[in-house]
Structure formats: C-alpha cells, structure tokens
Short mmCIF file of C-alpha atoms and ligand atoms in Angstrom, two decimals:
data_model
loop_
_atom_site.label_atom_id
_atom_site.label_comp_id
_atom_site.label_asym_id
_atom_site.label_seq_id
_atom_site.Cartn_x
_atom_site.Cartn_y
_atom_site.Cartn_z
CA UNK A 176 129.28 94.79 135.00
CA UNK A 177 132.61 93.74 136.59
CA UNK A 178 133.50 91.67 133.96
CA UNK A 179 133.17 94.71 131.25
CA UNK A 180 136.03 96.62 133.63
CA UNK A 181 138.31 93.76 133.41
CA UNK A 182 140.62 91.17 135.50
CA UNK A 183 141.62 92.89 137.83
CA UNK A 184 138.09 93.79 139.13
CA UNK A 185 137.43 89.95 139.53
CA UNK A 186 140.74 90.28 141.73
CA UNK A 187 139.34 92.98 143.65
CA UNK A 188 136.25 91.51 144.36
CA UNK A 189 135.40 91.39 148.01
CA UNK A 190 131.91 89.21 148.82
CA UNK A 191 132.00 90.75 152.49
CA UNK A 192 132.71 94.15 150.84
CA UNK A 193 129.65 94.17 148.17
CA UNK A 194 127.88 92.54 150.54
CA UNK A 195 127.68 95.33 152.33
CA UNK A 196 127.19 98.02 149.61
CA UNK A 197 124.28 96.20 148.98
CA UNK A 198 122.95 96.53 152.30
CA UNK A 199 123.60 100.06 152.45
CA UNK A 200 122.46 100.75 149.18
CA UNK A 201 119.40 98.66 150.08
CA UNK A 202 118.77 100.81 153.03
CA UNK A 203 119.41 104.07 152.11
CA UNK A 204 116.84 103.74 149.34
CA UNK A 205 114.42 102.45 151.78
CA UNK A 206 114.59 105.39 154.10
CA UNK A 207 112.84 108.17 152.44
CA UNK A 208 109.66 106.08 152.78
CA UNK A 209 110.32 104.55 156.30
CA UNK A 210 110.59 108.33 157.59
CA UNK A 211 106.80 108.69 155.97
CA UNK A 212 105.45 105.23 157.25
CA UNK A 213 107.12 105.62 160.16
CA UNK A 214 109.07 102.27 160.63
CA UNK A 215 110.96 104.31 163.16
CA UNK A 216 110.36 104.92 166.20
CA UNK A 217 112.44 106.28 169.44
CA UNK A 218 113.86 104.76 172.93
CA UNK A 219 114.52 106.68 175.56
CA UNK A 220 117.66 105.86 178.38
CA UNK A 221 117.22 107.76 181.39
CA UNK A 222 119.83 110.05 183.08
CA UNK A 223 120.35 110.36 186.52
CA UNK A 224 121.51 113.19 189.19
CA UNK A 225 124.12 111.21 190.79
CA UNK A 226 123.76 113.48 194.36
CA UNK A 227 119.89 112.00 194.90
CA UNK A 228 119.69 109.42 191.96
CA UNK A 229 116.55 111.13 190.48
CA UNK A 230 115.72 110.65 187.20
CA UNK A 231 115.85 114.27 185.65
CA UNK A 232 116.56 113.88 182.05
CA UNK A 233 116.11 111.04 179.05
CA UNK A 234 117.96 111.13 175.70
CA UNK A 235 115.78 110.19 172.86
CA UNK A 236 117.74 107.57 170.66
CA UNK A 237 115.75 106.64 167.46
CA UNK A 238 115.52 102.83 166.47
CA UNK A 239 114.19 101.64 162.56
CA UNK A 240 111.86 98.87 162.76
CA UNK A 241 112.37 97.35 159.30
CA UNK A 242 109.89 95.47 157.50
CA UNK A 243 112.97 92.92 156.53
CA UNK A 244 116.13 93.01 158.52
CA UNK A 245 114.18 93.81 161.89
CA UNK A 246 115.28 96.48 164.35
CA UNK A 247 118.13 98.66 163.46
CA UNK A 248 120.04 100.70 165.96
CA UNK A 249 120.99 103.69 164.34
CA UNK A 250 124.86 102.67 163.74
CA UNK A 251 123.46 101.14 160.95
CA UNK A 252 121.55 104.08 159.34
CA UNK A 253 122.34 107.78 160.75
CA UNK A 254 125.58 107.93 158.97
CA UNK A 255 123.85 107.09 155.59
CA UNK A 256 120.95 109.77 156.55
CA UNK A 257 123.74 112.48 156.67
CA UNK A 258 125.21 111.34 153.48
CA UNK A 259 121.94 111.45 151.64
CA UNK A 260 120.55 114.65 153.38
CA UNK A 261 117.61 112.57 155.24
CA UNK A 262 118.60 113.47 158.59
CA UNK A 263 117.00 116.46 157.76
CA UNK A 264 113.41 115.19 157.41
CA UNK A 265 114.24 112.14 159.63
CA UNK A 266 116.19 114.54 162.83
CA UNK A 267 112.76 116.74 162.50
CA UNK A 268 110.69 113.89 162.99
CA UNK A 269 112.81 112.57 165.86
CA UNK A 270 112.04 115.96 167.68
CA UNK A 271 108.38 116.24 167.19
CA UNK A 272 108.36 112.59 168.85
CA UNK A 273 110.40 113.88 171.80
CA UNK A 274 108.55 117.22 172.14
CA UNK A 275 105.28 114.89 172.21
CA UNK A 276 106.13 112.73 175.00
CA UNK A 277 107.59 115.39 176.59
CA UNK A 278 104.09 117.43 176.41
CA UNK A 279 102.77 113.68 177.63
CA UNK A 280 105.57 113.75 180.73
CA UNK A 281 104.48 117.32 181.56
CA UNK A 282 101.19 116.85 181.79
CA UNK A 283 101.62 113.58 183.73
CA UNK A 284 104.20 114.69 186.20
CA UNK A 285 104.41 118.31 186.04
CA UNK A 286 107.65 119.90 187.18
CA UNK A 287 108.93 116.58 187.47
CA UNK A 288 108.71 115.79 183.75
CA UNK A 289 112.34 114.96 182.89
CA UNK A 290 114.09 116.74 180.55
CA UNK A 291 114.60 115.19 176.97
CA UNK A 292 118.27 115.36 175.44
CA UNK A 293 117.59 115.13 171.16
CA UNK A 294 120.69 114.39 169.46
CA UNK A 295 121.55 116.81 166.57
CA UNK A 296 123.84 115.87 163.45
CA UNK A 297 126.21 118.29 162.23
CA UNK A 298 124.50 118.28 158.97
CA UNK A 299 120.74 120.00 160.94
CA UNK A 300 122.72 122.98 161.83
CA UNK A 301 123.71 124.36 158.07
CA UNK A 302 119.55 124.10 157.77
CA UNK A 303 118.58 127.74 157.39
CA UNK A 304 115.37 126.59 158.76
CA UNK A 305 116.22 124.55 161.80
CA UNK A 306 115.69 127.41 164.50
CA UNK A 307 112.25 128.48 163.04
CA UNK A 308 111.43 124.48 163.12
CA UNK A 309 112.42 124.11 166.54
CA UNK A 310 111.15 127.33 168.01
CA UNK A 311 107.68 126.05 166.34
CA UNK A 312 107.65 122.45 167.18
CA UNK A 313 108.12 123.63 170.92
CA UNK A 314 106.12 126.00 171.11
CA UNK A 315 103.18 124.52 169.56
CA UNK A 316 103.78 122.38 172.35
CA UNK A 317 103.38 124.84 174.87
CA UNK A 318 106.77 123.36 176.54
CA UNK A 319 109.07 125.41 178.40
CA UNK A 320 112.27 125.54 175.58
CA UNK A 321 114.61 124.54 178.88
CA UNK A 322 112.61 121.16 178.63
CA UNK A 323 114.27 119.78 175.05
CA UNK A 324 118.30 119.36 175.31
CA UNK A 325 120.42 119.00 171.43
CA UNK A 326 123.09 117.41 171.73
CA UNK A 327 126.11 117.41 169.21
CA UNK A 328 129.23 115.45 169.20
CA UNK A 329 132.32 117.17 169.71
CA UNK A 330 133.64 116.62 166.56
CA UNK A 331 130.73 118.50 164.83
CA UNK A 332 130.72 121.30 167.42
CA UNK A 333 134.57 122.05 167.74
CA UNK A 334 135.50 124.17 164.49
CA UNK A 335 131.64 125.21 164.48
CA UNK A 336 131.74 128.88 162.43
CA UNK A 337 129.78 130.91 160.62
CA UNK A 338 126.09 130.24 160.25
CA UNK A 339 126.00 126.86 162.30
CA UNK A 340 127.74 128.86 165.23
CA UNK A 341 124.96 131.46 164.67
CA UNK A 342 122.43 128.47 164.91
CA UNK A 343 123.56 127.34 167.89
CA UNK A 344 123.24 130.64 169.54
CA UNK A 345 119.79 131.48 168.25
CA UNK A 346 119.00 127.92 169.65
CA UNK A 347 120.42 128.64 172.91
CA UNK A 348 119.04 131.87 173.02
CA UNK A 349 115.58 130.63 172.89
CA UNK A 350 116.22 128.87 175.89
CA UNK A 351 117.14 125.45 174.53
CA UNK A 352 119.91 123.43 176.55
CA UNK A 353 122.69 122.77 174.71
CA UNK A 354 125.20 119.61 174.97
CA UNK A 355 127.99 118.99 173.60
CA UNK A 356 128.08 114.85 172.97
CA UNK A 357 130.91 112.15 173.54
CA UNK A 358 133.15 114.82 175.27
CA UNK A 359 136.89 113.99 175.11
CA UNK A 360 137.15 111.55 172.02
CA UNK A 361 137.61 114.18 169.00
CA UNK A 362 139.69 116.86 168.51
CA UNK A 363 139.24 119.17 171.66
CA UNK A 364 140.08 122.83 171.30
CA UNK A 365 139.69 123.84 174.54
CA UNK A 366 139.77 127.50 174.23
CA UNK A 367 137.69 127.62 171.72
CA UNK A 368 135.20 125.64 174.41
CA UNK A 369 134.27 128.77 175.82
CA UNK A 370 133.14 131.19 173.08
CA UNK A 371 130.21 128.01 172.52
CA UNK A 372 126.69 128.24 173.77
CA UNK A 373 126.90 125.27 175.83
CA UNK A 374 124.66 124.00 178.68
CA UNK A 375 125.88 120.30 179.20
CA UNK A 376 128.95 117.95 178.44
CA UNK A 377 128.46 114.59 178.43
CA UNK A 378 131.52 112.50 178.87
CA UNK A 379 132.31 109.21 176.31
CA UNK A 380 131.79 106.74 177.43
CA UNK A 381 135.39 105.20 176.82
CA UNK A 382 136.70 106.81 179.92
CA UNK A 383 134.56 105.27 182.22
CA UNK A 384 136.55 101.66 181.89
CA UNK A 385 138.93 102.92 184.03
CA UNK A 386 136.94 104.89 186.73
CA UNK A 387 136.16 103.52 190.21
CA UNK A 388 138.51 100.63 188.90
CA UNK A 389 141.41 99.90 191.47
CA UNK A 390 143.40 98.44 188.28
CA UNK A 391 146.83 100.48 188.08
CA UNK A 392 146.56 101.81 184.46
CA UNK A 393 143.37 103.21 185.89
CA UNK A 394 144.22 105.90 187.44
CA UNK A 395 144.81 108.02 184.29
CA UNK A 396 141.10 107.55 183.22
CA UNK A 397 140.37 109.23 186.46
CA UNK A 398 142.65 112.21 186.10
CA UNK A 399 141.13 112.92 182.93
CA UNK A 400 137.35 112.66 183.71
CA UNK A 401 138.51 114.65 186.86
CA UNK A 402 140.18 117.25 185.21
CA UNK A 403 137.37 117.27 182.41
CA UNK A 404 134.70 117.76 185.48
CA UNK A 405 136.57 121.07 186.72
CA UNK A 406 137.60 122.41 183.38
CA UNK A 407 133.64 122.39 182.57
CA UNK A 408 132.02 123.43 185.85
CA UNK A 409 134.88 126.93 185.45
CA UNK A 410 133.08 127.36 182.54
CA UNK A 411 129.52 126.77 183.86
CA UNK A 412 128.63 123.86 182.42
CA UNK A 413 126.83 120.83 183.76
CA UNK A 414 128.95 117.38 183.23
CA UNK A 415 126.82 113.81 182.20
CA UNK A 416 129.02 110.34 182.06
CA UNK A 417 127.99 108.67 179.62
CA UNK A 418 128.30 104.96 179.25
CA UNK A 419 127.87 104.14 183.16
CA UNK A 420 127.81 100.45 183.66
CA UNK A 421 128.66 99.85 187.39
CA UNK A 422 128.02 101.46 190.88
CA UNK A 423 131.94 101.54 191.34
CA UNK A 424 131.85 103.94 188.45
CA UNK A 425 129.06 105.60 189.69
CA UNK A 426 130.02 106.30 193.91
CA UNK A 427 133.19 106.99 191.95
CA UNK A 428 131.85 110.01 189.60
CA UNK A 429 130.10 111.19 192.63
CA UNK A 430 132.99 112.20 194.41
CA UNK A 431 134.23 113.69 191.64
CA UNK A 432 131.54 115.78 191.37
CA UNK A 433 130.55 115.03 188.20
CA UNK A 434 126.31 115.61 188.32
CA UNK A 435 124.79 112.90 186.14
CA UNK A 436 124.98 109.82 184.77
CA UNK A 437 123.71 107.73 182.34
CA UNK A 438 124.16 103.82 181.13
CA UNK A 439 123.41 100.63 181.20
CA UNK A 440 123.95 100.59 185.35
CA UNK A 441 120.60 102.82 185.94
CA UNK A 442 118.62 102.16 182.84
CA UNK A 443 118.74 100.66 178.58
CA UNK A 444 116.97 102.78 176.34
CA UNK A 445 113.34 101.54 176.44
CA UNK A 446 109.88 102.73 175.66
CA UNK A 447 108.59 105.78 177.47
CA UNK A 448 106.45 103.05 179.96
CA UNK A 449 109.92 102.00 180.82
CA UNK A 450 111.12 105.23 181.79
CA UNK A 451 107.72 105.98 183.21
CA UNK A 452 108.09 102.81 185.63
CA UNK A 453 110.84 104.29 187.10
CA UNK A 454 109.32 107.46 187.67
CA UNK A 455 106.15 106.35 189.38
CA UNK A 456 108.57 104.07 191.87
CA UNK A 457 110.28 107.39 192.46
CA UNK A 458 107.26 109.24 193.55
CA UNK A 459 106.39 105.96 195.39
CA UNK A 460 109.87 106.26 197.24
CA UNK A 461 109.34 110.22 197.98
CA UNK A 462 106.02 109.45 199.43
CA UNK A 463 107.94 107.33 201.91
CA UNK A 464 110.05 109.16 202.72
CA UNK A 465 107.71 111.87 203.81
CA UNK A 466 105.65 109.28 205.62
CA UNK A 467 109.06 108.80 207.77
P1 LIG B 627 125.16 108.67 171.64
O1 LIG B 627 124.38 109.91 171.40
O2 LIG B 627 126.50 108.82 172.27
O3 LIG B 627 124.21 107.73 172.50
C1 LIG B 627 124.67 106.86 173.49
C2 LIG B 627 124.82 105.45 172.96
O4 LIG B 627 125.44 104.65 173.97
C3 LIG B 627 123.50 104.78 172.65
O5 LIG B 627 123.72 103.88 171.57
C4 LIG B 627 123.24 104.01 173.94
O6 LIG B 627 122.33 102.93 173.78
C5 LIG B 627 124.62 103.54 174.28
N1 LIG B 627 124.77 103.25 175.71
C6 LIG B 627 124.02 103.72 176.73
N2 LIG B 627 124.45 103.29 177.92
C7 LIG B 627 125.52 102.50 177.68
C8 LIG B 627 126.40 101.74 178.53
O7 LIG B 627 126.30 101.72 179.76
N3 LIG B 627 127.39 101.06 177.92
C9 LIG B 627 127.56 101.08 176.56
N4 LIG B 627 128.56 100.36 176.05
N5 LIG B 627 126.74 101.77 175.72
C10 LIG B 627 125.72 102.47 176.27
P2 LIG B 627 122.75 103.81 170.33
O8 LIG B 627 121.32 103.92 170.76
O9 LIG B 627 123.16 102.64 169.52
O10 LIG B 627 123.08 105.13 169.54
C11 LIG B 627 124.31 105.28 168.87
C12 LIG B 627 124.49 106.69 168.36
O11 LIG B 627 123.59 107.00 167.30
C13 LIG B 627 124.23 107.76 169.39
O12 LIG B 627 125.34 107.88 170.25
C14 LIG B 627 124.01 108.98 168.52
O13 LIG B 627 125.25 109.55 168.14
C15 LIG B 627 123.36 108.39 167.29
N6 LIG B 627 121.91 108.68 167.32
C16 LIG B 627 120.92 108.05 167.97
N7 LIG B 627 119.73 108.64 167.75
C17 LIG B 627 119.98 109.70 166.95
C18 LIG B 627 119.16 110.74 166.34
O14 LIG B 627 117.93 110.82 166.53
N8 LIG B 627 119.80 111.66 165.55
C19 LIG B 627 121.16 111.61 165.33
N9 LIG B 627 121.71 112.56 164.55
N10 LIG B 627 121.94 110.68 165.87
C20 LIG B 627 121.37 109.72 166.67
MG1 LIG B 628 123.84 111.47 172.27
MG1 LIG B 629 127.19 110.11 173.51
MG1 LIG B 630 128.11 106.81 170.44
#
C-alpha cells in the first residue's frame, strides 16, 4: 500500500517508525480482551510517613501480563487506553482490584490497613457515571471512602472545569482523598490550586535529584520542593515525594517537613505479599518496642 501513494512514501519510510505502529496497533487491539481475561494485574509501592517511617499508604500501579511480549509497564499501554476510550473499562477494573485488597488489608490489619492511592486519567472524569461507580464499588466493600486515594496528574487537574470539576467534588465529597499527581512538572496555576478539592500532592519525582545532594546546582531543587511543601500545607494539603531513591533525600525531606515518601529507597511496586512483609515486620518492630 505504500507503493500505490508513490516515491516519496518509500523515502519516508521509517522501519523503527512502523515498527512501532505495529506494536501499538498490535496492542491496542489486544486490550479490549486482556481487560476481560484479565492479563492485567496490579503492583502496589508503598508510601511512607517520613516522621515514624510507617507504612500508611500504597499506590496501585497496574502491570499487563501479555501472552506475547511479556510484562508491560503501563508506559507502554495507558496512553493508548485513553486514546481508544479503554481506560474506562480498564481504570474501573483497576479500582475494584484496589478496593479488594484493601477490604483484604482491613480485615487483616484493621486500622492499620494502609491507604490505597488509584491513579485516575483525565479521560474517567468526563464519565457521567464515574461517581455512582465509585461510590458503589466502595461501598459494596463496606470500606471507609477515606481508605481509596485518586490521584490525577497535574496536567489533567489544572484547567479542570465544568462537569469534571463537579466530579471531583462529588468524589471528594463522599469522602474520597484526592491527589493531585507529579506536582510541579505541568503547567501550575497556582491560584487556581485552591478552588480544587484536593487532599494530597505528590511531588515528581524529577526534583528529588537534587535534594539532600551537597552538589552546588542543587540547591535550587531544594528551594523549590521547599517552597512547594509550604505553599501546600497553607492550603491544607498533605505533601508525598515521589521518586525517593536515597536516605540523603529522605533525612533531607524530613526536615523540610514534607510528610511522605515514596520510591525505590523504601519499597518497588510488588505484589500485595510484598507490601504485606513489610507490614507484619512493622507490627513485629512495635511489639518491641513495647516490650522495651
Ligand atoms: P505515577 O503515577 O507517577 O507512578 C509512579 C511511577 O514512578 C511508577 O512507574 C513507579 O514504579 C515509578 N517509581 C517509583 N519509585 C521510583 C523511584 O524511586 N525512582 C524512579 N525513577 N521511579 C520510581 P510505573 O509503574 O511505570 O507507572 C508509570 C505511570 O503510569 C504512573 O506514573 C501513572 O501515571 C501511570 N499508571 C499506572 N497505573 C495506572 C492506572 O491504573 N491508571 C492510570 N490512568 N494510569 C496509571
Ligand atoms: Mg500516580
Ligand atoms: Mg507520580
Ligand atoms: Mg510518571
């Protein structure tokens, strides 16, 4: 079919380039039948309060075991679910997974039962039907609506109007945390910050490079996440790092005042026995502490 659109498509052709439409196209038409079989399947990273280092939240991060290419991190699918509408069906399944291990984590550990942070695309919130959905999937659940966290990135929160913006605040009025997600990267309108229904802002990752660091060019990183970490707790909301990958970062943070943490430093994304592992050594390390 290139040929029949003449020379100059020969010229344009770009092995690396189809190569890749091929994949994509290849994928995309598998996913409406993955979501069904469920080839997917979700890891959870933990998040930690940085004054005690308890584990008090998770975020669910979904994962495609495919019956070809293997395990796909979702880099290589979610942007192709919101361009074909599936992150509709396949954001709905995500949350009945996390609202199931999170009736699993209640039961288990009670009041210690770490929160779970569900990531939201932009694309959920224009669903006429996603606050319904969410109100039932919870409460069928029996779950306190404080235990599930969505978070959205900045980019599809900022400029939020209309019905999304009523979404959010029919979400948030049920008592569902919400966090705004990779903080600081898209295009921030900070006074428009505070008319959102926001619980939690989790900090990209890409500013923690230069925190804790005694490197010169450094320092800026700090001022920012600093300033970022006041400018939110003004406005009542609760501050995560994201993308914490050493203790200088982290003893850093801390002084900050910034209240958790998450990364690669405390925890991967894993299977809930992962995060579970760490949660029975904490109860382990309680008990011995009251034992002192
Ligand atoms: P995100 O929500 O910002 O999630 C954090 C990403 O950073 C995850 O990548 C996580 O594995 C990675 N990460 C965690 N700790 C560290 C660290 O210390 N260093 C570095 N360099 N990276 C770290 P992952 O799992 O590949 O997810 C990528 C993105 O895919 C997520 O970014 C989120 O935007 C999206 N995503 C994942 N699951 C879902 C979902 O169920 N629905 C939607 N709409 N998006 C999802
Ligand atoms: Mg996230
Ligand atoms: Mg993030
Ligand atoms: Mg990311």
């Amino acid at each position: 079919w290139a040929k029949a659109e003449g020379k100059a498509r020969w010229v344009a052709y770009d092995p690396d380039r189809n190569a890749r439409e091929v994949a994509r196209f290849t994928l995309s038409a598998r996913m409406p039948a993955a979501v069904e079989s469920e080839e997917f399947y979700v890891d959870y990273q933990p998040i930690v309060r940085l004054s005690d280092g308890v584990l008090t939240g998770v975020e669910a991060l979904v994962r495609w075991a495919h019956p070809e290419f293997g395990r796909l991190g979702p880099d290589r699918f979610i942007g192709l679910a919101e361009e074909t509408g599936l992150i509709v069906p396949l954001g709905r399944w995500v949350l009945r997974q996390a609202v199931d291990q999170s009736r699993r984590w209640h039961d288990r550990y009670g009041d210690r039962a770490p929160m779970i942070s569900v990531n939201l695309a932009a694309r959920q919130t224009e669903e006429p039907d996603l606050v319904a959905d969410v109100s039932t999937i919870i409460g069928a659940a029996g779950l306190p609506p404080s235990s599930i966290q969505l978070e959205l990135t900045e980019s599809a929160i900022m400029g939020t109007t209309g019905g999304p913006l009523r979404t959010l605040r029919e979400l948030a009025d049920l008592g569902i945390r919400i966090a705004i997600d990779d903080f600081g990267t898209g295009y921030s309108n900070l006074a428009y910050l505070r008319h959102l229904p926001v619980h939690a802002i989790k900090l990209a990752g890409s500013f923690m490079e230069g925190v804790g660091s005694l490197h010169p060019d450094a320092h800026s990183d700090e001022t920012i996440v600093s300033t970022l970490v006041a400018l939110s707790h003004a406005l009542g909301h609760e501050v995560i790092a994201e993308g914490v990958e050493d203790s200088s970062q982290a003893d850093r943070l801390r002084e900050i005042g910034c209240d958790s943490a998450q990364g690669w430093l405390f925890a991967k994304a894993g299977p809930p026995e992962d995060v579970e592992r760490l949660l029975d050594e904490q109860l382990f390390t309680a008990a011995v502490r009251q034992r002192r």
